[in-house]
Amino acid sequence: MNKRAQLALTAIAVSSALTIGCAGRHGIFGTDKCADVPAGAIPEPAGTKVCEWQTEQVQNAIADQTVYYQADFVGGTAELSPVAMERLARNSGSGLLAIQHHVIEPSGDTDLDAFRVHAVTETLLQAGVPQPVVQVAVPAALGLRGPQAERVAGGFGTIRNSSAGTGAPISRPSGLGGVGVGGFGGF
């Protein structure tokens, strides 16, 4: 038998061994190349999770446009603040006010909450919302209170990370001064 025939016979033998191995003994090195790919084995395309996360954040931000926090009222009254009125005017042009529920953060005083519901309902009716749904409830994105707010406000002037492995905080001026930031003092 010449070398050419011997080489062809070897190629056929190796090819049939690989085929039999794939079907009969889970392929070469224990990998079954003929098996079906189980569900979830192939990852989602790049950016899918980030896109879902960003979409959720956008939806939450839209829902937060019709939430009235304690700071959206003037002091302990039912009168809406100028910033809240500006936000109402901005959202009335987009149609957002008519399609979403309006949530008022509870103040702890049921009479004041009732007055606030009435005031917001009247304001929405004047803005052209046909049947506004206004309720007192704890908003999903509730701000910080008490000691939490003080810690955040006190930390604005300092960036707390360590450099050169010393563990010591690095202080950099932020321009905020650490006082009066965001009105945290009223809690």
Short mmCIF file of N, CA and C in Angstrom, two decimals:
data_model
loop_
_atom_site.label_atom_id
_atom_site.label_comp_id
_atom_site.label_asym_id
_atom_site.label_seq_id
_atom_site.Cartn_x
_atom_site.Cartn_y
_atom_site.Cartn_z
N MET A 1 0.85 -1.15 0.00
CA MET A 1 0.00 0.00 0.00
C MET A 1 0.90 1.23 0.00
N ASN A 2 0.58 2.14 -0.86
CA ASN A 2 1.42 3.33 -0.95
C ASN A 2 1.06 4.34 0.13
N LYS A 3 1.88 5.34 0.27
CA LYS A 3 1.72 6.34 1.33
C LYS A 3 0.43 7.14 1.17
N ARG A 4 0.04 7.44 -0.05
CA ARG A 4 -1.15 8.24 -0.30
C ARG A 4 -2.39 7.48 0.17
N ALA A 5 -2.51 6.24 -0.12
CA ALA A 5 -3.65 5.42 0.29
C ALA A 5 -3.66 5.25 1.81
N GLN A 6 -2.48 5.09 2.38
CA GLN A 6 -2.36 4.92 3.82
C GLN A 6 -2.80 6.21 4.54
N LEU A 7 -2.43 7.36 4.00
CA LEU A 7 -2.82 8.65 4.58
C LEU A 7 -4.33 8.86 4.48
N ALA A 8 -4.93 8.49 3.37
CA ALA A 8 -6.37 8.62 3.18
C ALA A 8 -7.12 7.70 4.14
N LEU A 9 -6.62 6.48 4.30
CA LEU A 9 -7.25 5.53 5.22
C LEU A 9 -7.16 6.03 6.67
N THR A 10 -6.04 6.65 7.04
CA THR A 10 -5.87 7.21 8.38
C THR A 10 -6.84 8.37 8.61
N ALA A 11 -7.01 9.23 7.62
CA ALA A 11 -7.93 10.36 7.73
C ALA A 11 -9.36 9.88 7.92
N ILE A 12 -9.76 8.85 7.19
CA ILE A 12 -11.11 8.30 7.31
C ILE A 12 -11.30 7.69 8.70
N ALA A 13 -10.29 6.99 9.19
CA ALA A 13 -10.39 6.37 10.51
C ALA A 13 -10.52 7.41 11.62
N VAL A 14 -9.71 8.47 11.53
CA VAL A 14 -9.77 9.53 12.55
C VAL A 14 -11.11 10.24 12.48
N SER A 15 -11.61 10.52 11.28
CA SER A 15 -12.88 11.21 11.11
C SER A 15 -14.02 10.38 11.68
N SER A 16 -14.03 9.09 11.40
CA SER A 16 -15.10 8.24 11.93
C SER A 16 -14.98 8.09 13.44
N ALA A 17 -13.77 8.08 13.98
CA ALA A 17 -13.58 7.99 15.43
C ALA A 17 -14.13 9.23 16.11
N LEU A 18 -13.89 10.40 15.50
CA LEU A 18 -14.42 11.64 16.08
C LEU A 18 -15.94 11.65 16.03
N THR A 19 -16.51 11.19 14.93
CA THR A 19 -17.96 11.17 14.81
C THR A 19 -18.57 10.20 15.80
N ILE A 20 -17.99 9.03 15.91
CA ILE A 20 -18.50 8.05 16.86
C ILE A 20 -18.30 8.56 18.29
N GLY A 21 -17.17 9.19 18.53
CA GLY A 21 -16.90 9.72 19.86
C GLY A 21 -17.88 10.79 20.26
N CYS A 22 -18.29 11.63 19.31
CA CYS A 22 -19.24 12.70 19.60
C CYS A 22 -20.59 12.12 19.96
N ALA A 23 -21.01 11.08 19.22
CA ALA A 23 -22.33 10.52 19.45
C ALA A 23 -22.34 9.53 20.61
N GLY A 24 -21.24 8.81 20.79
CA GLY A 24 -21.27 7.73 21.75
C GLY A 24 -20.64 8.01 23.09
N ARG A 25 -19.56 8.77 23.14
CA ARG A 25 -18.84 8.94 24.40
C ARG A 25 -18.63 10.40 24.78
N HIS A 26 -19.53 11.23 24.43
CA HIS A 26 -19.48 12.66 24.78
C HIS A 26 -18.27 13.36 24.21
N GLY A 27 -17.84 12.99 23.04
CA GLY A 27 -16.83 13.72 22.30
C GLY A 27 -15.44 13.64 22.88
N ILE A 28 -14.58 14.46 22.34
CA ILE A 28 -13.19 14.50 22.76
C ILE A 28 -13.09 15.34 24.02
N PHE A 29 -12.31 14.93 24.96
CA PHE A 29 -12.08 15.63 26.24
C PHE A 29 -13.37 15.81 27.04
N GLY A 30 -14.33 14.90 26.88
CA GLY A 30 -15.55 14.93 27.68
C GLY A 30 -16.54 16.00 27.26
N THR A 31 -16.39 16.59 26.09
CA THR A 31 -17.29 17.63 25.62
C THR A 31 -18.19 17.06 24.54
N ASP A 32 -19.48 17.11 24.73
CA ASP A 32 -20.43 16.60 23.75
C ASP A 32 -20.79 17.74 22.80
N LYS A 33 -20.20 17.75 21.63
CA LYS A 33 -20.42 18.83 20.67
C LYS A 33 -21.78 18.71 20.00
N CYS A 34 -22.45 17.59 20.15
CA CYS A 34 -23.74 17.38 19.51
C CYS A 34 -24.91 17.71 20.44
N ALA A 35 -24.65 18.05 21.68
CA ALA A 35 -25.72 18.30 22.65
C ALA A 35 -26.41 19.63 22.37
N ASP A 36 -27.64 19.72 22.83
CA ASP A 36 -28.36 20.98 22.73
C ASP A 36 -27.81 21.94 23.77
N VAL A 37 -27.86 23.24 23.47
CA VAL A 37 -27.40 24.26 24.40
C VAL A 37 -28.52 24.51 25.41
N PRO A 38 -28.25 24.32 26.70
CA PRO A 38 -29.31 24.54 27.69
C PRO A 38 -29.70 26.01 27.77
N ALA A 39 -30.94 26.24 28.17
CA ALA A 39 -31.44 27.60 28.29
C ALA A 39 -30.62 28.37 29.31
N GLY A 40 -30.24 29.59 28.96
CA GLY A 40 -29.48 30.45 29.86
C GLY A 40 -27.99 30.28 29.75
N ALA A 41 -27.53 29.33 28.93
CA ALA A 41 -26.09 29.09 28.80
C ALA A 41 -25.42 30.17 27.96
N ILE A 42 -26.15 30.77 27.06
CA ILE A 42 -25.60 31.83 26.22
C ILE A 42 -25.99 33.16 26.87
N PRO A 43 -25.03 33.99 27.21
CA PRO A 43 -25.35 35.25 27.89
C PRO A 43 -26.09 36.21 26.97
N GLU A 44 -26.81 37.13 27.61
CA GLU A 44 -27.52 38.15 26.85
C GLU A 44 -26.52 39.08 26.19
N PRO A 45 -26.93 39.79 25.15
CA PRO A 45 -26.01 40.73 24.50
C PRO A 45 -25.50 41.79 25.47
N ALA A 46 -24.34 42.31 25.19
CA ALA A 46 -23.73 43.33 26.05
C ALA A 46 -24.66 44.53 26.18
N GLY A 47 -24.80 45.02 27.40
CA GLY A 47 -25.60 46.21 27.65
C GLY A 47 -27.05 45.94 27.97
N THR A 48 -27.50 44.70 27.89
CA THR A 48 -28.91 44.40 28.15
C THR A 48 -29.29 44.72 29.58
N LYS A 49 -28.49 44.29 30.55
CA LYS A 49 -28.80 44.55 31.96
C LYS A 49 -28.74 46.04 32.27
N VAL A 50 -27.75 46.72 31.72
CA VAL A 50 -27.62 48.16 31.96
C VAL A 50 -28.82 48.90 31.37
N CYS A 51 -29.26 48.47 30.19
CA CYS A 51 -30.41 49.10 29.56
C CYS A 51 -31.67 48.91 30.41
N GLU A 52 -31.87 47.71 30.94
CA GLU A 52 -33.02 47.45 31.81
C GLU A 52 -32.94 48.31 33.07
N TRP A 53 -31.76 48.43 33.63
CA TRP A 53 -31.56 49.22 34.85
C TRP A 53 -31.86 50.69 34.58
N GLN A 54 -31.36 51.22 33.47
CA GLN A 54 -31.59 52.62 33.13
C GLN A 54 -33.06 52.87 32.83
N THR A 55 -33.72 51.94 32.17
CA THR A 55 -35.15 52.09 31.89
C THR A 55 -35.94 52.15 33.19
N GLU A 56 -35.58 51.30 34.15
CA GLU A 56 -36.25 51.32 35.45
C GLU A 56 -36.03 52.66 36.17
N GLN A 57 -34.82 53.19 36.09
CA GLN A 57 -34.54 54.48 36.72
C GLN A 57 -35.34 55.61 36.07
N VAL A 58 -35.47 55.57 34.75
CA VAL A 58 -36.25 56.59 34.05
C VAL A 58 -37.72 56.50 34.47
N GLN A 59 -38.25 55.29 34.56
CA GLN A 59 -39.64 55.13 34.98
C GLN A 59 -39.85 55.64 36.39
N ASN A 60 -38.91 55.37 37.29
CA ASN A 60 -39.02 55.86 38.66
C ASN A 60 -38.92 57.38 38.71
N ALA A 61 -38.08 57.97 37.88
CA ALA A 61 -37.96 59.43 37.84
C ALA A 61 -39.24 60.07 37.31
N ILE A 62 -39.87 59.43 36.34
CA ILE A 62 -41.14 59.96 35.82
C ILE A 62 -42.21 59.88 36.90
N ALA A 63 -42.27 58.76 37.61
CA ALA A 63 -43.26 58.62 38.69
C ALA A 63 -43.01 59.64 39.79
N ASP A 64 -41.76 60.00 40.03
CA ASP A 64 -41.42 60.95 41.09
C ASP A 64 -41.85 62.37 40.73
N GLN A 65 -42.18 62.64 39.48
CA GLN A 65 -42.61 63.98 39.09
C GLN A 65 -43.98 64.34 39.67
N THR A 66 -44.76 63.35 40.04
CA THR A 66 -46.08 63.62 40.61
C THR A 66 -46.14 63.26 42.10
N VAL A 67 -44.99 63.34 42.75
CA VAL A 67 -44.93 63.15 44.20
C VAL A 67 -44.70 64.52 44.84
N TYR A 68 -45.44 64.79 45.90
CA TYR A 68 -45.31 66.06 46.62
C TYR A 68 -44.74 65.76 48.00
N TYR A 69 -43.50 66.16 48.19
CA TYR A 69 -42.81 65.93 49.45
C TYR A 69 -43.12 67.07 50.42
N GLN A 70 -42.66 66.92 51.66
CA GLN A 70 -42.87 67.97 52.67
C GLN A 70 -42.29 69.30 52.18
N ALA A 71 -41.17 69.26 51.46
CA ALA A 71 -40.53 70.48 50.99
C ALA A 71 -41.30 71.14 49.86
N ASP A 72 -42.28 70.46 49.27
CA ASP A 72 -43.09 71.04 48.20
C ASP A 72 -44.22 71.90 48.73
N PHE A 73 -44.35 71.99 50.05
CA PHE A 73 -45.37 72.84 50.66
C PHE A 73 -44.68 73.93 51.47
N VAL A 74 -45.35 75.05 51.58
CA VAL A 74 -44.79 76.17 52.33
C VAL A 74 -45.03 75.91 53.81
N GLY A 75 -43.95 75.61 54.52
CA GLY A 75 -44.02 75.36 55.96
C GLY A 75 -45.00 74.24 56.29
N GLY A 76 -45.78 74.46 57.32
CA GLY A 76 -46.78 73.49 57.75
C GLY A 76 -48.15 73.80 57.20
N THR A 77 -48.21 74.32 55.96
CA THR A 77 -49.49 74.68 55.35
C THR A 77 -49.79 73.75 54.18
N ALA A 78 -50.93 73.98 53.54
CA ALA A 78 -51.31 73.21 52.36
C ALA A 78 -50.97 73.96 51.08
N GLU A 79 -50.31 75.11 51.20
CA GLU A 79 -49.95 75.90 50.02
C GLU A 79 -48.72 75.30 49.34
N LEU A 80 -48.82 75.06 48.03
CA LEU A 80 -47.70 74.52 47.28
C LEU A 80 -46.61 75.57 47.11
N SER A 81 -45.37 75.14 47.19
CA SER A 81 -44.24 76.06 47.05
C SER A 81 -44.10 76.49 45.59
N PRO A 82 -43.37 77.57 45.34
CA PRO A 82 -43.16 78.02 43.95
C PRO A 82 -42.47 76.96 43.08
N VAL A 83 -41.56 76.20 43.66
CA VAL A 83 -40.88 75.16 42.87
C VAL A 83 -41.87 74.07 42.48
N ALA A 84 -42.76 73.69 43.39
CA ALA A 84 -43.77 72.67 43.09
C ALA A 84 -44.74 73.18 42.02
N MET A 85 -45.10 74.45 42.10
CA MET A 85 -45.99 75.02 41.08
C MET A 85 -45.30 75.06 39.72
N GLU A 86 -44.02 75.35 39.72
CA GLU A 86 -43.26 75.36 38.46
C GLU A 86 -43.20 73.94 37.86
N ARG A 87 -42.99 72.94 38.71
CA ARG A 87 -42.97 71.56 38.23
C ARG A 87 -44.33 71.15 37.70
N LEU A 88 -45.41 71.59 38.36
CA LEU A 88 -46.76 71.31 37.86
C LEU A 88 -46.98 71.92 36.48
N ALA A 89 -46.57 73.17 36.32
CA ALA A 89 -46.73 73.84 35.04
C ALA A 89 -45.93 73.14 33.94
N ARG A 90 -44.72 72.72 34.27
CA ARG A 90 -43.87 72.03 33.29
C ARG A 90 -44.49 70.69 32.89
N ASN A 91 -45.05 69.97 33.85
CA ASN A 91 -45.61 68.65 33.56
C ASN A 91 -47.01 68.71 32.94
N SER A 92 -47.70 69.83 33.09
CA SER A 92 -49.04 69.92 32.51
C SER A 92 -48.98 69.94 30.99
N GLY A 93 -47.92 70.50 30.42
CA GLY A 93 -47.78 70.52 28.97
C GLY A 93 -47.48 69.16 28.39
N SER A 94 -46.88 68.27 29.17
CA SER A 94 -46.53 66.95 28.67
C SER A 94 -47.66 65.94 28.80
N GLY A 95 -48.71 66.26 29.54
CA GLY A 95 -49.81 65.33 29.74
C GLY A 95 -49.56 64.34 30.87
N LEU A 96 -48.44 64.48 31.55
CA LEU A 96 -48.07 63.56 32.63
C LEU A 96 -49.03 63.64 33.80
N LEU A 97 -49.54 64.84 34.08
CA LEU A 97 -50.41 65.02 35.25
C LEU A 97 -51.71 64.24 35.13
N ALA A 98 -52.19 64.04 33.91
CA ALA A 98 -53.47 63.37 33.73
C ALA A 98 -53.37 61.85 33.79
N ILE A 99 -52.18 61.29 33.55
CA ILE A 99 -52.09 59.84 33.46
C ILE A 99 -51.49 59.18 34.70
N GLN A 100 -51.01 59.94 35.65
CA GLN A 100 -50.38 59.35 36.84
C GLN A 100 -51.11 59.73 38.10
N HIS A 101 -50.98 58.86 39.10
CA HIS A 101 -51.50 59.16 40.43
C HIS A 101 -50.57 60.18 41.08
N HIS A 102 -51.13 61.00 41.93
CA HIS A 102 -50.36 62.01 42.65
C HIS A 102 -50.27 61.58 44.11
N VAL A 103 -49.05 61.57 44.63
CA VAL A 103 -48.79 61.07 45.98
C VAL A 103 -48.28 62.22 46.83
N ILE A 104 -48.84 62.36 48.02
CA ILE A 104 -48.40 63.37 48.98
C ILE A 104 -47.74 62.64 50.14
N GLU A 105 -46.53 63.07 50.46
CA GLU A 105 -45.81 62.47 51.59
C GLU A 105 -46.56 62.79 52.88
N PRO A 106 -46.81 61.81 53.74
CA PRO A 106 -47.53 62.07 54.98
C PRO A 106 -46.75 63.02 55.89
N SER A 107 -47.50 63.91 56.53
CA SER A 107 -46.87 64.87 57.42
C SER A 107 -46.96 64.44 58.88
N GLY A 108 -47.81 63.45 59.17
CA GLY A 108 -48.02 63.03 60.54
C GLY A 108 -49.27 63.65 61.13
N ASP A 109 -49.82 64.66 60.47
CA ASP A 109 -51.03 65.34 60.91
C ASP A 109 -52.12 65.04 59.87
N THR A 110 -53.13 64.26 60.25
CA THR A 110 -54.16 63.85 59.29
C THR A 110 -54.97 65.02 58.75
N ASP A 111 -55.21 66.02 59.60
CA ASP A 111 -55.96 67.19 59.13
C ASP A 111 -55.16 67.96 58.08
N LEU A 112 -53.87 68.16 58.34
CA LEU A 112 -53.01 68.86 57.37
C LEU A 112 -52.92 68.06 56.07
N ASP A 113 -52.82 66.74 56.18
CA ASP A 113 -52.76 65.91 54.98
C ASP A 113 -54.04 66.04 54.16
N ALA A 114 -55.19 66.09 54.83
CA ALA A 114 -56.47 66.25 54.13
C ALA A 114 -56.52 67.60 53.41
N PHE A 115 -56.04 68.65 54.09
CA PHE A 115 -56.00 69.98 53.45
C PHE A 115 -55.07 69.96 52.24
N ARG A 116 -53.95 69.26 52.35
CA ARG A 116 -53.01 69.18 51.24
C ARG A 116 -53.59 68.41 50.06
N VAL A 117 -54.31 67.33 50.34
CA VAL A 117 -54.97 66.57 49.26
C VAL A 117 -55.96 67.47 48.54
N HIS A 118 -56.75 68.21 49.31
CA HIS A 118 -57.73 69.12 48.71
C HIS A 118 -57.03 70.21 47.88
N ALA A 119 -55.95 70.78 48.41
CA ALA A 119 -55.25 71.86 47.70
C ALA A 119 -54.62 71.35 46.41
N VAL A 120 -54.01 70.19 46.45
CA VAL A 120 -53.38 69.64 45.24
C VAL A 120 -54.46 69.26 44.23
N THR A 121 -55.57 68.69 44.69
CA THR A 121 -56.67 68.34 43.79
C THR A 121 -57.21 69.58 43.09
N GLU A 122 -57.43 70.64 43.84
CA GLU A 122 -57.93 71.89 43.25
C GLU A 122 -56.94 72.48 42.26
N THR A 123 -55.66 72.43 42.59
CA THR A 123 -54.63 72.95 41.69
C THR A 123 -54.60 72.15 40.39
N LEU A 124 -54.74 70.84 40.49
CA LEU A 124 -54.74 69.99 39.29
C LEU A 124 -55.99 70.21 38.45
N LEU A 125 -57.14 70.41 39.11
CA LEU A 125 -58.36 70.72 38.36
C LEU A 125 -58.21 72.04 37.61
N GLN A 126 -57.60 73.04 38.25
CA GLN A 126 -57.36 74.33 37.58
C GLN A 126 -56.37 74.19 36.43
N ALA A 127 -55.47 73.20 36.52
CA ALA A 127 -54.48 72.98 35.46
C ALA A 127 -55.06 72.19 34.29
N GLY A 128 -56.33 71.74 34.42
CA GLY A 128 -56.97 71.04 33.33
C GLY A 128 -56.96 69.53 33.42
N VAL A 129 -56.57 68.99 34.57
CA VAL A 129 -56.61 67.54 34.75
C VAL A 129 -58.04 67.17 35.09
N PRO A 130 -58.70 66.31 34.27
CA PRO A 130 -60.13 66.07 34.46
C PRO A 130 -60.50 65.41 35.79
N GLN A 131 -59.87 64.30 36.16
CA GLN A 131 -60.20 63.62 37.41
C GLN A 131 -58.91 63.19 38.09
N PRO A 132 -58.26 64.11 38.79
CA PRO A 132 -56.98 63.75 39.40
C PRO A 132 -57.15 62.79 40.57
N VAL A 133 -56.22 61.85 40.67
CA VAL A 133 -56.20 60.90 41.78
C VAL A 133 -55.06 61.33 42.70
N VAL A 134 -55.42 61.86 43.87
CA VAL A 134 -54.43 62.36 44.82
C VAL A 134 -54.59 61.55 46.10
N GLN A 135 -53.48 61.03 46.60
CA GLN A 135 -53.53 60.21 47.81
C GLN A 135 -52.33 60.51 48.70
N VAL A 136 -52.49 60.25 49.99
CA VAL A 136 -51.40 60.38 50.94
C VAL A 136 -50.78 59.00 51.08
N ALA A 137 -49.49 58.91 50.79
CA ALA A 137 -48.78 57.63 50.88
C ALA A 137 -47.29 57.91 51.01
N VAL A 138 -46.56 56.92 51.44
CA VAL A 138 -45.11 57.06 51.55
C VAL A 138 -44.54 56.91 50.14
N PRO A 139 -43.85 57.93 49.64
CA PRO A 139 -43.29 57.85 48.29
C PRO A 139 -42.19 56.79 48.21
N ALA A 140 -42.03 56.22 47.02
CA ALA A 140 -40.99 55.19 46.83
C ALA A 140 -39.61 55.78 47.05
N ALA A 141 -39.38 56.98 46.60
CA ALA A 141 -38.07 57.63 46.75
C ALA A 141 -38.18 58.67 47.85
N LEU A 142 -38.10 58.21 49.08
CA LEU A 142 -38.23 59.12 50.21
C LEU A 142 -36.87 59.65 50.61
N GLY A 143 -36.80 60.91 50.91
CA GLY A 143 -35.54 61.54 51.27
C GLY A 143 -35.00 61.08 52.61
N LEU A 144 -33.81 61.53 52.92
CA LEU A 144 -33.16 61.19 54.18
C LEU A 144 -33.76 61.98 55.34
N ARG A 145 -33.72 61.40 56.51
CA ARG A 145 -34.26 62.06 57.69
C ARG A 145 -33.23 62.08 58.81
N GLY A 146 -33.34 63.04 59.69
CA GLY A 146 -32.60 63.12 60.92
C GLY A 146 -31.12 62.85 60.82
N PRO A 147 -30.63 61.85 61.59
CA PRO A 147 -29.19 61.57 61.63
C PRO A 147 -28.59 61.21 60.27
N GLN A 148 -29.38 60.53 59.42
CA GLN A 148 -28.86 60.20 58.08
C GLN A 148 -28.57 61.48 57.30
N ALA A 149 -29.49 62.42 57.35
CA ALA A 149 -29.31 63.67 56.62
C ALA A 149 -28.12 64.46 57.18
N GLU A 150 -27.96 64.43 58.49
CA GLU A 150 -26.83 65.14 59.10
C GLU A 150 -25.50 64.54 58.67
N ARG A 151 -25.44 63.21 58.61
CA ARG A 151 -24.19 62.57 58.18
C ARG A 151 -23.87 62.93 56.73
N VAL A 152 -24.88 62.93 55.87
CA VAL A 152 -24.65 63.26 54.46
C VAL A 152 -24.24 64.72 54.34
N ALA A 153 -24.95 65.60 55.02
CA ALA A 153 -24.65 67.03 54.93
C ALA A 153 -23.27 67.33 55.52
N GLY A 154 -22.91 66.65 56.60
CA GLY A 154 -21.61 66.87 57.22
C GLY A 154 -20.47 66.32 56.38
N GLY A 155 -20.74 65.36 55.53
CA GLY A 155 -19.70 64.74 54.72
C GLY A 155 -19.47 65.40 53.38
N PHE A 156 -20.22 66.46 53.06
CA PHE A 156 -20.08 67.10 51.76
C PHE A 156 -18.73 67.78 51.58
N GLY A 157 -18.11 68.23 52.65
CA GLY A 157 -16.85 68.94 52.52
C GLY A 157 -15.64 68.02 52.48
N THR A 158 -15.83 66.72 52.65
CA THR A 158 -14.71 65.78 52.72
C THR A 158 -14.97 64.59 51.82
N ILE A 159 -13.97 64.19 51.08
CA ILE A 159 -14.05 62.96 50.29
C ILE A 159 -13.36 61.90 51.11
N ARG A 160 -14.07 60.87 51.49
CA ARG A 160 -13.53 59.86 52.39
C ARG A 160 -13.04 58.64 51.62
N ASN A 161 -11.83 58.75 51.12
CA ASN A 161 -11.16 57.58 50.56
C ASN A 161 -9.70 57.70 50.93
N SER A 162 -9.02 56.58 50.95
CA SER A 162 -7.64 56.64 51.40
C SER A 162 -6.71 56.61 50.21
N SER A 163 -5.59 57.26 50.38
CA SER A 163 -4.59 57.23 49.32
C SER A 163 -3.30 56.70 49.91
N ALA A 164 -2.54 56.07 49.06
CA ALA A 164 -1.23 55.52 49.43
C ALA A 164 -1.35 54.51 50.56
N GLY A 165 -2.56 53.91 50.73
CA GLY A 165 -2.74 52.85 51.70
C GLY A 165 -2.67 53.30 53.15
N THR A 166 -2.74 54.60 53.42
CA THR A 166 -2.64 55.08 54.80
C THR A 166 -3.96 54.94 55.54
N GLY A 167 -5.08 54.92 54.81
CA GLY A 167 -6.39 54.82 55.46
C GLY A 167 -6.90 56.15 55.96
N ALA A 168 -6.12 57.20 55.81
CA ALA A 168 -6.54 58.52 56.29
C ALA A 168 -7.43 59.19 55.24
N PRO A 169 -8.49 59.90 55.67
CA PRO A 169 -9.33 60.57 54.70
C PRO A 169 -8.59 61.72 54.03
N ILE A 170 -8.95 61.95 52.78
CA ILE A 170 -8.38 63.06 52.03
C ILE A 170 -9.40 64.18 52.05
N SER A 171 -9.00 65.36 52.45
CA SER A 171 -9.91 66.48 52.49
C SER A 171 -9.65 67.38 51.30
N ARG A 172 -10.72 67.60 50.53
CA ARG A 172 -10.64 68.48 49.37
C ARG A 172 -11.78 69.48 49.48
N PRO A 173 -11.55 70.72 49.17
CA PRO A 173 -12.65 71.67 49.23
C PRO A 173 -13.68 71.37 48.15
N SER A 174 -14.95 71.42 48.52
CA SER A 174 -16.01 71.14 47.57
C SER A 174 -16.78 72.39 47.18
N GLY A 175 -16.57 73.48 47.87
CA GLY A 175 -17.31 74.70 47.59
C GLY A 175 -18.66 74.74 48.29
N LEU A 176 -19.04 73.65 48.96
CA LEU A 176 -20.34 73.60 49.62
C LEU A 176 -20.24 74.02 51.08
N GLY A 177 -19.08 73.88 51.67
CA GLY A 177 -18.87 74.32 53.03
C GLY A 177 -19.47 73.42 54.08
N GLY A 178 -20.31 72.46 53.72
CA GLY A 178 -20.86 71.53 54.67
C GLY A 178 -22.01 72.08 55.49
N VAL A 179 -22.48 73.30 55.22
CA VAL A 179 -23.60 73.83 55.98
C VAL A 179 -24.67 74.33 55.02
N GLY A 180 -25.90 74.15 55.40
CA GLY A 180 -27.01 74.67 54.60
C GLY A 180 -27.20 73.97 53.28
N VAL A 181 -26.64 72.79 53.10
CA VAL A 181 -26.76 72.10 51.84
C VAL A 181 -28.12 71.44 51.73
N GLY A 182 -28.92 71.83 50.78
CA GLY A 182 -30.19 71.19 50.52
C GLY A 182 -31.24 71.38 51.59
N GLY A 183 -31.02 72.22 52.56
CA GLY A 183 -32.02 72.47 53.58
C GLY A 183 -32.20 71.32 54.55
N PHE A 184 -31.12 70.58 54.83
CA PHE A 184 -31.23 69.44 55.72
C PHE A 184 -31.46 69.85 57.18
N GLY A 185 -31.31 71.11 57.51
CA GLY A 185 -31.42 71.53 58.89
C GLY A 185 -32.84 71.54 59.43
N GLY A 186 -33.85 71.42 58.59
CA GLY A 186 -35.24 71.54 59.03
C GLY A 186 -35.84 70.27 59.59
N PHE A 187 -35.09 69.19 59.69
CA PHE A 187 -35.69 67.94 60.14
C PHE A 187 -35.64 67.82 61.63
#
